[in-house]
CSV table of C-alpha atoms and ligand atoms in Angstrom, one decimal:
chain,number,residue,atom,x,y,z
A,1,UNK,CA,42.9,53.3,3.0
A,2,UNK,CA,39.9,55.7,1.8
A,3,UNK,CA,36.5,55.0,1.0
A,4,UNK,CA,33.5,57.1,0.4
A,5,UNK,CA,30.4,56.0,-0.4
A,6,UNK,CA,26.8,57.1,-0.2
A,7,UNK,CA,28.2,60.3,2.0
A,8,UNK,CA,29.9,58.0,4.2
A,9,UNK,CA,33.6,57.9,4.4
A,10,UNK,CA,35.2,54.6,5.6
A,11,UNK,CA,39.3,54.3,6.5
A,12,UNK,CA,40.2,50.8,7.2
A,13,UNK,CA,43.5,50.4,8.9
A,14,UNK,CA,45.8,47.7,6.1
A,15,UNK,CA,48.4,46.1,8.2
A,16,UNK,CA,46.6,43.0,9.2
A,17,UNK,CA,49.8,40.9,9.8
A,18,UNK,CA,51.0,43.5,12.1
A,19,UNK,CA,48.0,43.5,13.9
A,20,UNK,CA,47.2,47.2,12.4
A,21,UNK,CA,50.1,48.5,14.3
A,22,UNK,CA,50.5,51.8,14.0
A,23,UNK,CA,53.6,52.9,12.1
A,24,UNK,CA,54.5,56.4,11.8
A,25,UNK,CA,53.5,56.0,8.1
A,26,UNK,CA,50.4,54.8,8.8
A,27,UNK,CA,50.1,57.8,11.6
A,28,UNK,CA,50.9,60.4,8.7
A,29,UNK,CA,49.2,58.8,6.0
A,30,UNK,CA,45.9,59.0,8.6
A,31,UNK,CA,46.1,62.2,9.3
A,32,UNK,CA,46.6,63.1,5.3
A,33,UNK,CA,43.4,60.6,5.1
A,34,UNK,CA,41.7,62.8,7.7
A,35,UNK,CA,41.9,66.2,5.9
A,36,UNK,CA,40.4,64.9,2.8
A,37,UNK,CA,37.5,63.6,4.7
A,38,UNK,CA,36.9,67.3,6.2
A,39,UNK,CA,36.9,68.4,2.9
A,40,UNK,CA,34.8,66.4,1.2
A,41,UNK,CA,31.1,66.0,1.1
A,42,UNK,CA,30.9,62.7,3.4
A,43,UNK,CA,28.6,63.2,6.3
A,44,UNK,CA,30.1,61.0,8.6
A,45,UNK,CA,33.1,58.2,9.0
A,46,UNK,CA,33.8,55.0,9.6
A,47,UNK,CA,37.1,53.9,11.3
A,48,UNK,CA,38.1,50.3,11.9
A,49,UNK,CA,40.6,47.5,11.1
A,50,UNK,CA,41.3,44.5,8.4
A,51,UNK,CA,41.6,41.4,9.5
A,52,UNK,CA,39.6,39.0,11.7
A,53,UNK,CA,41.7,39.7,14.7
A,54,UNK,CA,42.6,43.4,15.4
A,55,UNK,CA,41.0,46.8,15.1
A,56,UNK,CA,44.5,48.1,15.9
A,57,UNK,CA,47.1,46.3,18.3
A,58,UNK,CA,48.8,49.9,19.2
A,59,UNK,CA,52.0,51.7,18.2
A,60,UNK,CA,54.7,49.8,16.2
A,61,UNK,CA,57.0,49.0,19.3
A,62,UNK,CA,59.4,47.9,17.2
A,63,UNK,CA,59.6,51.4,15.2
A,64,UNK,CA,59.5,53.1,19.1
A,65,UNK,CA,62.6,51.5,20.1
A,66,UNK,CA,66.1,53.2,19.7
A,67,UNK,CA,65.3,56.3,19.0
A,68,UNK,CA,66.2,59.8,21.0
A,69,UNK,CA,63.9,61.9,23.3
A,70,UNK,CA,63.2,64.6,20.7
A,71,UNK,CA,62.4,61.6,18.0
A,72,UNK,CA,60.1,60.1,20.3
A,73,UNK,CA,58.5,63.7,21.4
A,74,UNK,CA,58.0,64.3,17.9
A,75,UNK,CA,56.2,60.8,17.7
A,76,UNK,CA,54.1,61.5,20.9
A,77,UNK,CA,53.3,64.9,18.9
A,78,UNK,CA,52.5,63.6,15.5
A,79,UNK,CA,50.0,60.9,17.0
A,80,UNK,CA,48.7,63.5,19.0
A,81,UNK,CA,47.6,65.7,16.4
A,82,UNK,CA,46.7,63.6,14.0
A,83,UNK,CA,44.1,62.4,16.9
A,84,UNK,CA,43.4,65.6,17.5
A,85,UNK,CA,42.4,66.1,13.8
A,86,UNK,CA,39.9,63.3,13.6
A,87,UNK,CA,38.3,64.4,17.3
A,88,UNK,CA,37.7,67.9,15.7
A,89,UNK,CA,36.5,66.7,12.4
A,90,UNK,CA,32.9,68.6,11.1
A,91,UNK,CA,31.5,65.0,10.7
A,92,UNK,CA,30.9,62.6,13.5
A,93,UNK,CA,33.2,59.2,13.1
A,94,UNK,CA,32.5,55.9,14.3
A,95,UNK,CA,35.3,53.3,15.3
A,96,UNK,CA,34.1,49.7,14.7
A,97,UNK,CA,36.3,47.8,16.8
A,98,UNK,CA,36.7,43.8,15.8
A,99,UNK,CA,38.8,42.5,17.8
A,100,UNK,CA,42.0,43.9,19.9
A,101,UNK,CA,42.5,47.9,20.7
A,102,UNK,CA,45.8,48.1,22.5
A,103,UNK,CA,47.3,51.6,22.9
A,104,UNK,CA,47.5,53.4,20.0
A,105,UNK,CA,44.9,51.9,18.7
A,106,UNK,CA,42.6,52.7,21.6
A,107,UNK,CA,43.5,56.1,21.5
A,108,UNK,CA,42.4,56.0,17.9
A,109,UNK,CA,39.1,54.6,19.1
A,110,UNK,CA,38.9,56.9,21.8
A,111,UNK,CA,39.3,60.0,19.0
A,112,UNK,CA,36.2,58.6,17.5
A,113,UNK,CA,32.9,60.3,18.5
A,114,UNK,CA,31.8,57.2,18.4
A,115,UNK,CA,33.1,53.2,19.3
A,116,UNK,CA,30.9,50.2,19.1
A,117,UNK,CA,32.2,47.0,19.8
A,118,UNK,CA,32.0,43.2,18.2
A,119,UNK,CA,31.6,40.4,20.6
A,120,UNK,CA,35.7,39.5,20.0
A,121,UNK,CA,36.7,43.4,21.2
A,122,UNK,CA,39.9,43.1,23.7
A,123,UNK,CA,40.7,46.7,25.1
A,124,UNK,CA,43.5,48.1,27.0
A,125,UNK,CA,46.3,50.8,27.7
A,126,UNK,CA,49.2,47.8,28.2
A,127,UNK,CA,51.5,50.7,27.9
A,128,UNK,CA,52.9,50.4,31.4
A,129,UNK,CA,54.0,47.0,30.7
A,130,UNK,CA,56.3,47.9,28.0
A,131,UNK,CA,57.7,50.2,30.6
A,132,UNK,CA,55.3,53.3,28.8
A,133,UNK,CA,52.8,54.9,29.0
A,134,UNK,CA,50.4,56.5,26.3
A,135,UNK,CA,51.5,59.3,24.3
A,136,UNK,CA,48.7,59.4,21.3
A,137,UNK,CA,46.2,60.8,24.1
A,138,UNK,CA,45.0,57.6,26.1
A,139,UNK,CA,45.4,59.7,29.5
A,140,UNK,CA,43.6,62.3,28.5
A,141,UNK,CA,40.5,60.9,26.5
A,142,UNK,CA,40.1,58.2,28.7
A,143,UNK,CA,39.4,59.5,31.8
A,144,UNK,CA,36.8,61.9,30.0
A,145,UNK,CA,34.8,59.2,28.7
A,146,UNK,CA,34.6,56.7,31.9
A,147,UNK,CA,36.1,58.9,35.1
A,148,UNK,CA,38.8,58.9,36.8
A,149,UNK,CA,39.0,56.0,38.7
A,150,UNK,CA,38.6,53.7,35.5
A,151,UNK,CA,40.8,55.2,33.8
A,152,UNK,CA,43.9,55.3,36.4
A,153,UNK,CA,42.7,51.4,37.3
A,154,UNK,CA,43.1,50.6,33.2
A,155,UNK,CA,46.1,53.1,32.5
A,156,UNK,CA,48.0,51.5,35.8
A,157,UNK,CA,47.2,48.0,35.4
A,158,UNK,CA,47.6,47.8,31.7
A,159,UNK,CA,44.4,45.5,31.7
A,160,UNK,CA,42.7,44.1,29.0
A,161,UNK,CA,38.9,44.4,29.1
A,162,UNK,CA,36.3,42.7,27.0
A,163,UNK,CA,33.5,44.1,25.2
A,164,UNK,CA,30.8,43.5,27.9
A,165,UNK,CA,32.9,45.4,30.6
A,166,UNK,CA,33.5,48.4,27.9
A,167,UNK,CA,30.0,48.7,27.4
A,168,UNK,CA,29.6,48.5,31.2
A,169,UNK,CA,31.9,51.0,32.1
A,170,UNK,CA,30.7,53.5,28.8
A,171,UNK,CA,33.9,53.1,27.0
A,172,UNK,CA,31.9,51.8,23.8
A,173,UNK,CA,28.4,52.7,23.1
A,174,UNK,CA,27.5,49.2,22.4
A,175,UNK,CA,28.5,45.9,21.8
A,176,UNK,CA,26.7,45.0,17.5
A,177,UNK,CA,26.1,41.8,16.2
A,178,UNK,CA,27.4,40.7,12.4
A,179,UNK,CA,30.3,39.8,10.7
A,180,UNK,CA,31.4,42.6,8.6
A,181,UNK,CA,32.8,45.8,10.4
A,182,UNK,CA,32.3,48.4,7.5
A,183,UNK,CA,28.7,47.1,6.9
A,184,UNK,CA,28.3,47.3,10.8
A,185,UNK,CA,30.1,51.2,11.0
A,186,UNK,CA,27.5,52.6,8.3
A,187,UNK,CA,24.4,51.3,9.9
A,188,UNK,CA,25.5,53.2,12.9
A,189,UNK,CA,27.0,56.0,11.2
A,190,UNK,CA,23.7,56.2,8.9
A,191,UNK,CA,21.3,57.7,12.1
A,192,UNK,CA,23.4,60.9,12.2
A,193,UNK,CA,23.5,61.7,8.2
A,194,UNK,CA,20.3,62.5,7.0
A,195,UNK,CA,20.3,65.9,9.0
A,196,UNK,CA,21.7,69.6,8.6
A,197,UNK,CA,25.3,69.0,8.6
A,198,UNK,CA,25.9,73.0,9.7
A,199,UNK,CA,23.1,71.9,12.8
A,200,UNK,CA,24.8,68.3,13.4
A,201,UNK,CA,28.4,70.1,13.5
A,202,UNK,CA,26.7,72.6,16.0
A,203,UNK,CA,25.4,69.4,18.5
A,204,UNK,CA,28.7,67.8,18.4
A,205,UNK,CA,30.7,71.2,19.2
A,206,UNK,CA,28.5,71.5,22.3
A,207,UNK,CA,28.3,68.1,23.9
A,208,UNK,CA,32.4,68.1,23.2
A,209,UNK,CA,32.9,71.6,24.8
A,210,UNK,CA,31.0,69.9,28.1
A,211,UNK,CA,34.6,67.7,28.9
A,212,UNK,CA,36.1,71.0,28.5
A,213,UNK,CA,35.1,73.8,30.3
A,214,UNK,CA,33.0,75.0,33.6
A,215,UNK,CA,29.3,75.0,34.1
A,216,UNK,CA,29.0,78.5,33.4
A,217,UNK,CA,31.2,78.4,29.8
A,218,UNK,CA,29.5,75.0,28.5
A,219,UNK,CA,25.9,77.3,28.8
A,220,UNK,CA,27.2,80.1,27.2
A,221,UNK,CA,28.4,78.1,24.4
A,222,UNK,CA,25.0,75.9,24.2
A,223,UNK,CA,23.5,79.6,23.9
A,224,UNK,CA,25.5,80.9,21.4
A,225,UNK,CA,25.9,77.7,18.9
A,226,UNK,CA,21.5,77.2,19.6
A,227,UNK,CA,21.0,80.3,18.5
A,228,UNK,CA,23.6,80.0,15.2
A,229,UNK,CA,21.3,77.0,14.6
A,230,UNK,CA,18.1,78.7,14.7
A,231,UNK,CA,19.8,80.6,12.1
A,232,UNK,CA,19.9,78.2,9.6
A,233,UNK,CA,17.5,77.7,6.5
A,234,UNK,CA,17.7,74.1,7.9
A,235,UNK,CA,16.1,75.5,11.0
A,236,UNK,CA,13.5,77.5,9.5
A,237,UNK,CA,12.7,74.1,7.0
A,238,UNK,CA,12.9,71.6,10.0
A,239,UNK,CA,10.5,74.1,11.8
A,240,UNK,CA,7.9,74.3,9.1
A,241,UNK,CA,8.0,70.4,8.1
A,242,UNK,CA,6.6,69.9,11.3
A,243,UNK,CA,4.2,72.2,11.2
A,244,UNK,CA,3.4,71.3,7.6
A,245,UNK,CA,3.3,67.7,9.0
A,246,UNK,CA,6.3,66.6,6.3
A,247,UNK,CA,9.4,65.0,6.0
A,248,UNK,CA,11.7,68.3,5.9
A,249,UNK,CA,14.5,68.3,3.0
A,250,UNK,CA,17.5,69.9,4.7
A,251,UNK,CA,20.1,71.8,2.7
A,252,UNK,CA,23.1,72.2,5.3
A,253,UNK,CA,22.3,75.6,4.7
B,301,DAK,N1,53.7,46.7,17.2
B,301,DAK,C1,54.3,46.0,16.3
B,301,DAK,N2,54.0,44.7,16.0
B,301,DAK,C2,53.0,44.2,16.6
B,301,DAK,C3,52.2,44.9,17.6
B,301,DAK,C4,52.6,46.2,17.9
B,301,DAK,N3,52.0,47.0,18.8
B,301,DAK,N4,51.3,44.0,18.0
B,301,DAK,C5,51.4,42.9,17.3
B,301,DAK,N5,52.4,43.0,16.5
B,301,DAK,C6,52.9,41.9,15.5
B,301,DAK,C7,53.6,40.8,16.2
B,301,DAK,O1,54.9,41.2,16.5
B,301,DAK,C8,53.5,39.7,15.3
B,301,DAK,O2,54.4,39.9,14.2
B,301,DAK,P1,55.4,38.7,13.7
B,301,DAK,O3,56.0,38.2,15.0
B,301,DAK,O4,54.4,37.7,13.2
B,301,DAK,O5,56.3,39.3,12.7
B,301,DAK,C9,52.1,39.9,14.7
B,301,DAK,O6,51.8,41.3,14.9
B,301,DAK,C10,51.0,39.1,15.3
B,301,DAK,O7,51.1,39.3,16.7
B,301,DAK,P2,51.1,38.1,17.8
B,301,DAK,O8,51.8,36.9,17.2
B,301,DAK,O9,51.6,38.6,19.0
B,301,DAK,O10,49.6,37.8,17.9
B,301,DAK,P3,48.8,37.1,19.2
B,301,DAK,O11,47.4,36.8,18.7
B,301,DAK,O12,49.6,36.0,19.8
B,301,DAK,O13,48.8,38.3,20.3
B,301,DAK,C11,48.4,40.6,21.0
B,301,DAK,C12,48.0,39.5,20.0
B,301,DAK,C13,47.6,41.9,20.5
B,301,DAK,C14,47.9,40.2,22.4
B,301,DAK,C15,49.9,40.8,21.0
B,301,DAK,O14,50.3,41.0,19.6
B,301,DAK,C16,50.3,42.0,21.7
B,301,DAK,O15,50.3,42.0,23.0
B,301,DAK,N6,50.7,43.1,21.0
B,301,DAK,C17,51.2,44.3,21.6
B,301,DAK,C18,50.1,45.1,22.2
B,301,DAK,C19,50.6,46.4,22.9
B,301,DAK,O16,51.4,46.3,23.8
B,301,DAK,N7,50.2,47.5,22.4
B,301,DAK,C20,50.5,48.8,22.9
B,301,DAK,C21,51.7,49.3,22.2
B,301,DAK,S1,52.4,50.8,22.9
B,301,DAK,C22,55.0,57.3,22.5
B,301,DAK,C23,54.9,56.8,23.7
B,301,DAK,C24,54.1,55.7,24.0
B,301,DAK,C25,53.5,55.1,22.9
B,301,DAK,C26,53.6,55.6,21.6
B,301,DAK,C27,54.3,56.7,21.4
B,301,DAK,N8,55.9,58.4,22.2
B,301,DAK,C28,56.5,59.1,23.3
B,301,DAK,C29,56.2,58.7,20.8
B,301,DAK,C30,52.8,53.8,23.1
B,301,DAK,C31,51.9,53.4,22.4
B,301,DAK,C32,51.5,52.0,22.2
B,301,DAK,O17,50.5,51.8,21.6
């Protein structure tokens, strides 16, 4: 499911004939996946599906049914924090999304730093037509990236929405041509890796913390994580290079 190559680690989702439902293996073998990407020396990650048809189609329905409240508040818990775990990760991810995101596997998306879209994206939180509704985060993200009113339209309807109308609305960043979703994930992934990793971490942590907290709170945490990045040798070397007028070799130190 794991793949890291030239400091870019790729997971690609392997139940194509289940539309890359998520099963609660595949929920505990991503979040193992997950911790071995924040420990290792990738700079960013890729996230997307196999197959020509689906990103990720949702939750396994069939592995939700029958099972007791606590079960199922487990389940809602486990997704959760495995979620949680790629949100928070020290390198920014990147869901290439080729085809349908249902449910789970929007809230997946929605996890990602990042989503851009293929022309054959389908997106939606159906979850009210199973009789549902999301429990892997979907309420929560969703409204954060595109307001409120979105989000209670798509969460209450359970409508599906195209890659042109996710763009719209600032659910994906953008909508990229080609055929192959990996290749596609590390060209976008590739403008954020050849800079501090310490200073990118920094940025991320900050623009995050904005969905967060009040006015007041996001500034004290711009000032406090600017000024850990001033601290860096990365800061000091970006800061010469220009003066220098070179190319300045960061260290992530
Ligand atoms: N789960 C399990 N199997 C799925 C699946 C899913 N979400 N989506 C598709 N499949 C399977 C189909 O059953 C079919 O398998 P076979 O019948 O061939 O064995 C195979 O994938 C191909 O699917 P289709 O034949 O349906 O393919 P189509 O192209 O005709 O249709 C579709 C594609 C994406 C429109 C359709 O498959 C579809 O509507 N799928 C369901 C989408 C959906 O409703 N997703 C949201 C799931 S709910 C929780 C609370 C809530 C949740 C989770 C936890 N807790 C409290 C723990 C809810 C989360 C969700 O994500």
């Amino acid at each position: 499911m794991l793949d890291i190559n030239d400091g870019i680690a790729v997971v690609r989702l392997n139940r194509p004939d289940a539309l890359n439902a998520l099963s609660f293996t595949v929920l505990n073998e991503l979040s193992d996946v997950f911790d071995q990407v924040g420990h290792s020396k990738a700079r960013a990650l890729v996230v997307t599906g196999s197959g020509s048809k689906a990103f990720c189609a949702g939750a396994d329905i069939k592995e939700l049914m029958d099972r007791d409240l606590i079960a199922q508040r487990d389940g809602a818990v486990l997704g959760q924090a495995t979620f949680l775990k790629l949100d928070k990760l020290p390198v920014p991810s990147v869901a290439v999304i080729n085809g349908y995101a249902f449910g789970g596997g929007l809230e997946l998306a929605m996890a990602c730093t990042f989503r851009v879209a293929m022309p054959n994206a389908r997106m939606g939180l159906p979850e009210i037509k199973l009789g549902l509704i999301p429990g892997y985060g979907g309420t929560q993200r969703l409204p954060r990236l595109v307001g409120q009113a979105r989000a209670l339209e798509m969460v209450m309807s359970g409508k599906t929405i195209d890659a042109t109308e996710a763009e719209r609305i600032g659910l994906v960043n953008r909508i990229v041509e080609g055929d192959d979703p990996v290749a596609i994930g590390r060209e976008f992934a590739s403008q954020f890796t050849g800079y501090s990793r310490c200073v990118s971490l920094f940025a991320k942590e900050a623009v995050q913390r904005a969905a967060e907290v009040n006015l007041e709170e996001g500034l004290r945490v711009e000032a406090d994580l600017s000024t850990l990045a001033y601290q860096t040798a990365d800061a000091a070397e970006g800061m010469n290079a220009f003066v220098e007028k070179r190319k300045p070799v960061f260290k992530d130190e």
